[in-house]
Amino acid sequence: MVLLVRAQGQRLPGYLRESVFTAYRSGRWLAANEGVALRALDGSASGDGSAVYPLVPSAPEGTGAAWRVEVLAPRLLTGICLPGNASALMCAGPAPLAETNGAVTAKELFPERYELSVVPRPLTESAFPLPDAAGDPAYLAVPPALAGAVSNWVADCAGLAERRPARASVARVEAYFATNFVYRLGLWMNPTPDPLVDFMKRRAGSCTHFASAAALMFRQCGLPSRVVGGYVCCEWSPWLGRWVVRERDGHAWVEVWDAGQRQWLLADPTPPAGHPSARSRPGKARLALDLVLATWNRFLFTLKNANLLALLADAGGLFFQFVWHAVWSPGGAVVLAGFALLGWVRRQMVRRRLAPEGRLRAELAETMRQLARRA
């Protein structure tokens, strides 16, 4: 398990963005920039050090659903996982860093808990709304060495070369890959002249290959695009009462700019067999282990973020109050008197069992103890 998500008013959390890539060079995607520190809302700092950071300049007021995210495996993350329609982030620690495409990362350590305000939208419209890609060449760049190959890919996708709205182009690309390609992990692609060339010949690969090829095809058709990496949250755990994100749910997809609607659209060109929702559901043994691990993680989080001296003092105070009220209550007085009577009866029975010489020795030993105590 990587994350646990409690999404208020959301049937399916869906795509959680972790990293965004805009430039393709030598078989690799590169991020746009490192990002700048987010600015917290004035007066939003709380007693535990948490602050509210707006993610978009103008978010609709009163429409955001509250999400709470628990991070169970921060070592597996390169960024703070957020849905594209998140409007605000609340977390403790130093201000997170955000780049222009909505990817947010921690300045130092990743927060173990954070909360989100999310604007409800359909999954296809849950892409990050910024920036405006109209006229920006960064989202249309195709490596010159691949221009000819990408043109052939576009021609092989029936109807894609025609000037169509972004939504229609997204549907055609998704149908093209779902019909003609196979999802398969563990394939090694020939890096010469480019891994994507080998992928398009084999017609088999992983989600990163599908997203990369689709992004370049969109760009060749004049549709700005960017590749997004993250997780797809689609597993509900009835034992935890949370949505679960596992390591196997890692995924890559594309966001395409719709010039007509002036918004980014989400496109997932990976065939359905490679989508995280196609994974088999965990059994009861796995659910039980998840419950144990989540409980242990929450216990450690409480210990790390609590004042141990204050906890001990509170526990001692509660115990003292319990004993005090128990003793001075009618029931407590009866119990205390009962224990006193039992002690007196036991002592008398012991004394009666002793012979006269034994009683004398016991009295002498008691007298000597009292003299030693006084001395």
Short mmCIF file of C-alpha atoms in Angstrom, two decimals:
data_model
loop_
_atom_site.label_atom_id
_atom_site.label_comp_id
_atom_site.label_asym_id
_atom_site.label_seq_id
_atom_site.Cartn_x
_atom_site.Cartn_y
_atom_site.Cartn_z
CA MET A 1 0.00 0.00 0.00
CA VAL A 2 1.21 3.49 -0.92
CA LEU A 3 -1.74 5.72 -0.01
CA LEU A 4 -5.07 5.58 1.79
CA VAL A 5 -7.66 8.09 0.58
CA ARG A 6 -10.87 9.16 2.27
CA ALA A 7 -12.74 11.00 -0.48
CA GLN A 8 -15.87 12.70 0.76
CA GLY A 9 -18.70 12.66 -1.78
CA GLN A 10 -16.58 10.92 -4.43
CA ARG A 11 -17.49 7.48 -5.80
CA LEU A 12 -14.07 7.01 -7.41
CA PRO A 13 -10.96 9.16 -6.73
CA GLY A 14 -9.46 8.18 -10.10
CA TYR A 15 -6.25 9.68 -11.47
CA LEU A 16 -3.75 11.08 -8.95
CA ARG A 17 -1.03 13.17 -10.61
CA GLU A 18 2.53 12.82 -9.31
CA SER A 19 4.81 14.07 -12.12
CA VAL A 20 4.26 15.96 -15.38
CA PHE A 21 6.57 15.81 -18.43
CA THR A 22 6.61 18.13 -21.43
CA ALA A 23 9.84 17.56 -23.39
CA TYR A 24 10.81 14.29 -25.10
CA ARG A 25 14.53 13.79 -25.77
CA SER A 26 16.51 10.63 -26.57
CA GLY A 27 13.84 8.26 -25.35
CA ARG A 28 13.12 10.14 -22.13
CA TRP A 29 10.55 12.66 -20.94
CA LEU A 30 11.75 15.67 -18.97
CA ALA A 31 9.82 17.76 -16.47
CA ALA A 32 9.01 21.38 -17.27
CA ASN A 33 10.69 23.05 -14.29
CA GLU A 34 11.55 22.52 -10.64
CA GLY A 35 8.71 24.65 -9.30
CA VAL A 36 8.39 27.44 -6.76
CA ALA A 37 7.14 27.44 -3.19
CA LEU A 38 3.38 27.70 -2.79
CA ARG A 39 2.03 30.61 -0.80
CA ALA A 40 -0.23 29.81 2.12
CA LEU A 41 -3.49 31.61 2.69
CA ASP A 42 -3.21 34.35 5.30
CA GLY A 43 -4.40 33.17 8.68
CA SER A 44 -4.68 29.52 7.60
CA ALA A 45 -1.88 28.22 9.85
CA SER A 46 -3.17 25.90 12.58
CA GLY A 47 -1.74 24.74 15.87
CA ASP A 48 -0.15 21.61 14.40
CA GLY A 49 1.77 23.61 11.78
CA SER A 50 -0.61 22.88 8.90
CA ALA A 51 -1.43 25.59 6.37
CA VAL A 52 -3.73 25.88 3.37
CA TYR A 53 -2.08 26.30 -0.04
CA PRO A 54 -4.25 27.25 -3.05
CA LEU A 55 -3.39 25.23 -6.16
CA VAL A 56 -5.33 27.34 -8.69
CA PRO A 57 -5.82 31.13 -8.69
CA SER A 58 -9.62 31.16 -8.64
CA ALA A 59 -11.32 28.05 -7.27
CA PRO A 60 -15.12 27.85 -7.00
CA GLU A 61 -16.15 28.51 -3.42
CA GLY A 62 -18.38 26.13 -1.52
CA THR A 63 -18.12 23.29 -4.08
CA GLY A 64 -14.95 21.54 -2.93
CA ALA A 65 -15.16 18.07 -1.41
CA ALA A 66 -12.82 17.28 1.49
CA TRP A 67 -10.26 14.52 0.94
CA ARG A 68 -7.84 13.12 3.50
CA VAL A 69 -4.75 11.21 2.34
CA GLU A 70 -2.49 8.99 4.45
CA VAL A 71 0.97 8.27 3.01
CA LEU A 72 2.13 4.76 3.94
CA ALA A 73 5.19 4.43 1.67
CA PRO A 74 6.74 7.88 1.06
CA ARG A 75 9.93 6.30 -0.34
CA LEU A 76 7.97 5.21 -3.42
CA LEU A 77 6.81 8.76 -4.24
CA THR A 78 8.53 11.50 -6.21
CA GLY A 79 5.73 14.03 -5.73
CA ILE A 80 2.61 14.71 -3.68
CA CYS A 81 -0.21 12.76 -5.35
CA LEU A 82 -3.11 15.08 -6.21
CA PRO A 83 -6.13 14.86 -8.49
CA GLY A 84 -6.06 17.39 -11.30
CA ASN A 85 -9.25 19.02 -9.99
CA ALA A 86 -7.82 19.73 -6.52
CA SER A 87 -8.19 23.39 -5.63
CA ALA A 88 -6.31 23.55 -2.31
CA LEU A 89 -3.79 21.52 -0.32
CA MET A 90 -3.45 21.54 3.47
CA CYS A 91 -0.33 20.01 5.02
CA ALA A 92 2.28 20.61 7.69
CA GLY A 93 5.96 21.37 7.24
CA PRO A 94 7.72 23.69 4.78
CA ALA A 95 5.73 25.08 1.86
CA PRO A 96 5.52 22.55 -1.01
CA LEU A 97 6.91 23.34 -4.45
CA ALA A 98 4.57 23.54 -7.45
CA GLU A 99 5.46 23.87 -11.12
CA THR A 100 3.35 25.41 -13.86
CA ASN A 101 1.72 22.11 -14.89
CA GLY A 102 0.38 21.35 -11.42
CA ALA A 103 2.97 18.85 -10.20
CA VAL A 104 3.60 19.42 -6.48
CA THR A 105 6.52 18.06 -4.50
CA ALA A 106 7.79 18.45 -0.96
CA LYS A 107 10.68 20.77 -0.23
CA GLU A 108 12.15 18.36 2.32
CA LEU A 109 10.24 15.36 3.72
CA PHE A 110 6.94 14.24 2.29
CA PRO A 111 3.95 14.93 4.56
CA GLU A 112 2.59 11.76 6.14
CA ARG A 113 -0.91 13.23 6.14
CA TYR A 114 -2.47 15.91 3.98
CA GLU A 115 -5.93 17.14 3.12
CA LEU A 116 -7.39 18.37 -0.15
CA SER A 117 -10.28 20.44 -1.39
CA VAL A 118 -11.43 18.87 -4.66
CA VAL A 119 -13.91 20.29 -7.16
CA PRO A 120 -16.17 17.42 -8.34
CA ARG A 121 -15.78 16.76 -12.09
CA PRO A 122 -16.08 13.79 -14.47
CA LEU A 123 -12.89 11.73 -14.81
CA THR A 124 -12.29 12.88 -18.40
CA GLU A 125 -12.31 16.50 -17.21
CA SER A 126 -10.23 16.00 -14.07
CA ALA A 127 -7.00 17.21 -15.68
CA PHE A 128 -5.15 20.14 -14.15
CA PRO A 129 -6.60 23.32 -15.71
CA LEU A 130 -3.34 25.29 -16.08
CA PRO A 131 -1.55 26.71 -17.99
CA ASP A 132 -3.25 27.98 -21.11
CA ALA A 133 -1.43 26.02 -23.83
CA ALA A 134 -2.65 28.06 -26.79
CA GLY A 135 0.38 29.18 -28.79
CA ASP A 136 2.92 27.55 -26.45
CA PRO A 137 5.43 25.58 -28.60
CA ALA A 138 6.58 23.52 -25.60
CA TYR A 139 3.43 21.39 -25.82
CA LEU A 140 3.72 20.86 -29.58
CA ALA A 141 7.40 19.93 -29.87
CA VAL A 142 8.20 16.68 -31.69
CA PRO A 143 11.85 15.61 -31.97
CA PRO A 144 12.99 16.19 -35.58
CA ALA A 145 14.45 12.67 -35.74
CA LEU A 146 10.99 11.24 -34.99
CA ALA A 147 8.88 13.58 -37.11
CA GLY A 148 8.63 11.18 -40.05
CA ALA A 149 7.84 8.17 -37.86
CA VAL A 150 5.18 10.08 -35.89
CA SER A 151 3.54 11.17 -39.16
CA ASN A 152 3.28 7.51 -40.14
CA TRP A 153 1.73 6.67 -36.78
CA VAL A 154 -0.86 9.39 -37.26
CA ALA A 155 -1.64 8.13 -40.77
CA ASP A 156 -2.10 4.60 -39.44
CA CYS A 157 -4.77 5.86 -36.99
CA ALA A 158 -7.84 6.26 -39.20
CA GLY A 159 -9.29 9.76 -39.13
CA LEU A 160 -6.75 11.23 -36.72
CA ALA A 161 -4.98 13.34 -39.36
CA GLU A 162 -8.21 15.20 -40.09
CA ARG A 163 -8.80 18.39 -38.20
CA ARG A 164 -11.19 17.26 -35.48
CA PRO A 165 -12.09 18.58 -32.02
CA ALA A 166 -9.82 17.45 -29.21
CA ARG A 167 -12.43 15.12 -27.69
CA ALA A 168 -12.94 13.29 -30.98
CA SER A 169 -9.19 12.93 -31.46
CA VAL A 170 -8.79 11.54 -27.96
CA ALA A 171 -11.50 8.96 -28.61
CA ARG A 172 -9.87 7.88 -31.89
CA VAL A 173 -6.42 7.46 -30.34
CA GLU A 174 -7.79 5.47 -27.40
CA ALA A 175 -9.75 3.19 -29.73
CA TYR A 176 -6.73 2.78 -32.02
CA PHE A 177 -4.44 1.51 -29.27
CA ALA A 178 -7.15 -0.61 -27.63
CA THR A 179 -7.87 -2.38 -30.93
CA ASN A 180 -4.41 -2.83 -32.43
CA PHE A 181 -2.04 -3.08 -29.45
CA VAL A 182 -1.44 -5.35 -26.45
CA TYR A 183 -0.49 -4.32 -22.92
CA ARG A 184 2.59 -6.18 -21.75
CA LEU A 185 5.14 -5.51 -19.02
CA GLY A 186 8.83 -6.36 -19.03
CA LEU A 187 9.56 -5.79 -22.71
CA TRP A 188 12.96 -4.33 -23.57
CA MET A 189 12.71 -1.81 -26.40
CA ASN A 190 15.56 -1.23 -28.83
CA PRO A 191 16.92 2.29 -28.11
CA THR A 192 18.00 2.76 -31.73
CA PRO A 193 16.73 4.88 -33.36
CA ASP A 194 14.21 5.36 -30.52
CA PRO A 195 12.35 3.07 -28.09
CA LEU A 196 8.98 4.33 -29.33
CA VAL A 197 9.81 3.24 -32.88
CA ASP A 198 10.38 -0.30 -31.65
CA PHE A 199 7.21 -0.11 -29.54
CA MET A 200 5.06 0.89 -32.52
CA LYS A 201 6.50 -2.01 -34.54
CA ARG A 202 5.92 -4.57 -31.79
CA ARG A 203 2.47 -3.17 -30.95
CA ALA A 204 2.99 -4.22 -27.34
CA GLY A 205 4.30 -2.38 -24.30
CA SER A 206 3.52 -0.73 -20.97
CA CYS A 207 1.50 2.37 -20.09
CA THR A 208 4.56 4.64 -20.43
CA HIS A 209 4.99 3.56 -24.06
CA PHE A 210 1.31 4.13 -24.86
CA ALA A 211 1.25 7.55 -23.20
CA SER A 212 4.49 8.65 -24.89
CA ALA A 213 3.44 7.63 -28.39
CA ALA A 214 -0.03 9.11 -27.99
CA ALA A 215 1.35 12.45 -26.78
CA LEU A 216 3.59 12.78 -29.84
CA MET A 217 0.72 11.80 -32.15
CA PHE A 218 -1.48 14.50 -30.62
CA ARG A 219 1.29 17.06 -31.09
CA GLN A 220 1.77 16.05 -34.70
CA CYS A 221 -1.93 16.85 -35.22
CA GLY A 222 -1.55 20.32 -33.66
CA LEU A 223 -3.03 19.36 -30.28
CA PRO A 224 -0.87 20.46 -27.33
CA SER A 225 -0.25 17.60 -24.93
CA ARG A 226 1.78 16.54 -21.91
CA VAL A 227 2.53 13.17 -20.25
CA VAL A 228 1.46 12.63 -16.65
CA GLY A 229 2.70 9.95 -14.27
CA GLY A 230 1.06 8.93 -11.03
CA TYR A 231 -1.45 6.44 -9.70
CA VAL A 232 -5.03 5.43 -10.43
CA CYS A 233 -7.05 5.05 -7.24
CA CYS A 234 -9.90 2.62 -7.94
CA GLU A 235 -9.83 0.03 -5.12
CA TRP A 236 -12.23 0.34 -2.18
CA SER A 237 -11.32 -1.46 1.05
CA PRO A 238 -14.41 -2.21 3.17
CA TRP A 239 -12.21 -3.23 6.09
CA LEU A 240 -10.41 0.11 6.18
CA GLY A 241 -13.26 2.28 4.94
CA ARG A 242 -10.79 3.95 2.59
CA TRP A 243 -9.71 3.93 -1.04
CA VAL A 244 -6.40 2.08 -1.36
CA VAL A 245 -3.54 2.97 -3.71
CA ARG A 246 -1.01 0.19 -4.18
CA GLU A 247 2.38 0.17 -5.89
CA ARG A 248 0.88 -1.83 -8.75
CA ASP A 249 -1.55 1.05 -9.45
CA GLY A 250 1.23 3.22 -10.91
CA HIS A 251 0.17 4.52 -14.30
CA ALA A 252 0.94 7.01 -17.07
CA TRP A 253 -1.55 8.94 -19.19
CA VAL A 254 -1.85 12.07 -21.34
CA GLU A 255 -3.51 15.46 -20.95
CA VAL A 256 -4.59 17.15 -24.20
CA TRP A 257 -5.45 20.83 -24.66
CA ASP A 258 -8.93 21.52 -26.04
CA ALA A 259 -8.66 24.90 -27.77
CA GLY A 260 -12.42 25.16 -28.28
CA GLN A 261 -13.28 24.70 -24.59
CA ARG A 262 -9.96 26.17 -23.40
CA GLN A 263 -9.32 23.33 -21.01
CA TRP A 264 -7.15 20.26 -20.61
CA LEU A 265 -8.71 16.85 -21.25
CA LEU A 266 -7.58 13.54 -19.81
CA ALA A 267 -6.69 10.82 -22.33
CA ASP A 268 -5.72 7.26 -21.37
CA PRO A 269 -4.42 5.40 -24.47
CA THR A 270 -3.44 2.25 -22.55
CA PRO A 271 -5.64 -0.74 -23.51
CA PRO A 272 -8.23 -1.75 -20.88
CA ALA A 273 -6.21 -4.83 -19.90
CA GLY A 274 -3.40 -2.57 -18.69
CA HIS A 275 -5.59 -0.22 -16.65
CA PRO A 276 -5.25 -0.54 -12.84
CA SER A 277 -9.00 -1.14 -12.58
CA ALA A 278 -8.47 -4.46 -14.42
CA ARG A 279 -6.32 -5.85 -11.58
CA SER A 280 -7.77 -8.67 -9.48
CA ARG A 281 -9.27 -7.69 -6.13
CA PRO A 282 -7.32 -8.68 -3.00
CA GLY A 283 -8.54 -11.59 -0.87
CA LYS A 284 -9.46 -11.58 2.80
CA ALA A 285 -5.93 -12.41 3.91
CA ARG A 286 -4.61 -9.38 2.04
CA LEU A 287 -7.38 -7.17 3.50
CA ALA A 288 -6.55 -8.36 7.01
CA LEU A 289 -2.86 -7.62 6.51
CA ASP A 290 -3.76 -4.18 5.13
CA LEU A 291 -5.76 -3.49 8.28
CA VAL A 292 -2.84 -4.50 10.52
CA LEU A 293 -0.33 -2.40 8.54
CA ALA A 294 -2.60 0.64 8.44
CA THR A 295 -3.28 0.41 12.20
CA TRP A 296 0.44 0.08 12.95
CA ASN A 297 1.23 3.05 10.69
CA ARG A 298 -1.37 5.21 12.45
CA PHE A 299 0.01 4.18 15.85
CA LEU A 300 3.53 5.19 14.83
CA PHE A 301 2.23 8.46 13.40
CA THR A 302 0.49 9.23 16.70
CA LEU A 303 3.63 8.48 18.70
CA LYS A 304 5.86 10.61 16.47
CA ASN A 305 3.53 13.59 16.54
CA ALA A 306 2.46 13.43 20.18
CA ASN A 307 4.11 14.79 23.33
CA LEU A 308 5.01 11.66 25.29
CA LEU A 309 5.34 13.52 28.60
CA ALA A 310 1.90 15.02 28.10
CA LEU A 311 0.47 11.59 27.26
CA LEU A 312 2.00 10.06 30.41
CA ALA A 313 0.77 12.94 32.54
CA ASP A 314 -2.73 12.64 31.11
CA ALA A 315 -2.74 8.88 31.65
CA GLY A 316 -1.54 9.31 35.24
CA GLY A 317 -4.17 11.95 35.90
CA LEU A 318 -6.93 9.75 34.51
CA PHE A 319 -5.77 6.81 36.63
CA PHE A 320 -5.65 8.93 39.79
CA GLN A 321 -9.13 10.32 39.09
CA PHE A 322 -10.45 6.81 38.51
CA VAL A 323 -8.99 5.51 41.78
CA TRP A 324 -10.14 8.57 43.74
CA HIS A 325 -13.72 8.38 42.48
CA ALA A 326 -13.78 4.61 42.88
CA VAL A 327 -12.66 4.79 46.52
CA TRP A 328 -15.00 7.61 47.56
CA SER A 329 -18.04 6.28 45.76
CA PRO A 330 -20.48 4.03 47.69
CA GLY A 331 -19.43 1.00 45.69
CA GLY A 332 -15.76 1.79 46.16
CA ALA A 333 -16.21 2.19 49.94
CA VAL A 334 -17.91 -1.21 50.11
CA VAL A 335 -15.11 -2.85 48.11
CA LEU A 336 -12.42 -1.19 50.21
CA ALA A 337 -14.14 -2.26 53.43
CA GLY A 338 -14.42 -5.79 52.05
CA PHE A 339 -10.69 -5.98 51.32
CA ALA A 340 -9.91 -4.65 54.81
CA LEU A 341 -12.18 -7.26 56.40
CA LEU A 342 -10.58 -10.05 54.36
CA GLY A 343 -7.12 -8.93 55.50
CA TRP A 344 -8.15 -8.86 59.18
CA VAL A 345 -9.82 -12.29 58.97
CA ARG A 346 -6.75 -13.78 57.27
CA ARG A 347 -4.46 -12.38 59.92
CA GLN A 348 -6.61 -13.79 62.71
CA MET A 349 -6.69 -17.22 61.07
CA VAL A 350 -2.91 -17.23 60.79
CA ARG A 351 -2.52 -16.30 64.43
CA ARG A 352 -4.93 -19.04 65.53
CA ARG A 353 -3.03 -21.69 63.58
CA LEU A 354 0.18 -20.88 65.45
CA ALA A 355 1.15 -22.60 68.70
CA PRO A 356 1.69 -20.40 71.81
CA GLU A 357 5.46 -20.54 71.21
CA GLY A 358 4.93 -19.59 67.52
CA ARG A 359 2.69 -16.68 68.45
CA LEU A 360 5.31 -15.46 70.91
CA ARG A 361 8.03 -15.67 68.25
CA ALA A 362 5.81 -13.81 65.75
CA GLU A 363 5.08 -11.05 68.27
CA LEU A 364 8.78 -10.78 69.14
CA ALA A 365 9.74 -10.56 65.44
CA GLU A 366 7.13 -7.84 64.86
CA THR A 367 8.42 -5.89 67.88
CA MET A 368 12.00 -6.13 66.59
CA ARG A 369 10.92 -4.85 63.15
CA GLN A 370 9.20 -1.87 64.75
CA LEU A 371 12.31 -1.09 66.84
CA ALA A 372 14.52 -1.35 63.77
CA ARG A 373 12.20 0.96 61.78
CA ARG A 374 12.18 3.55 64.56
CA ALA A 375 15.94 3.35 64.98
#
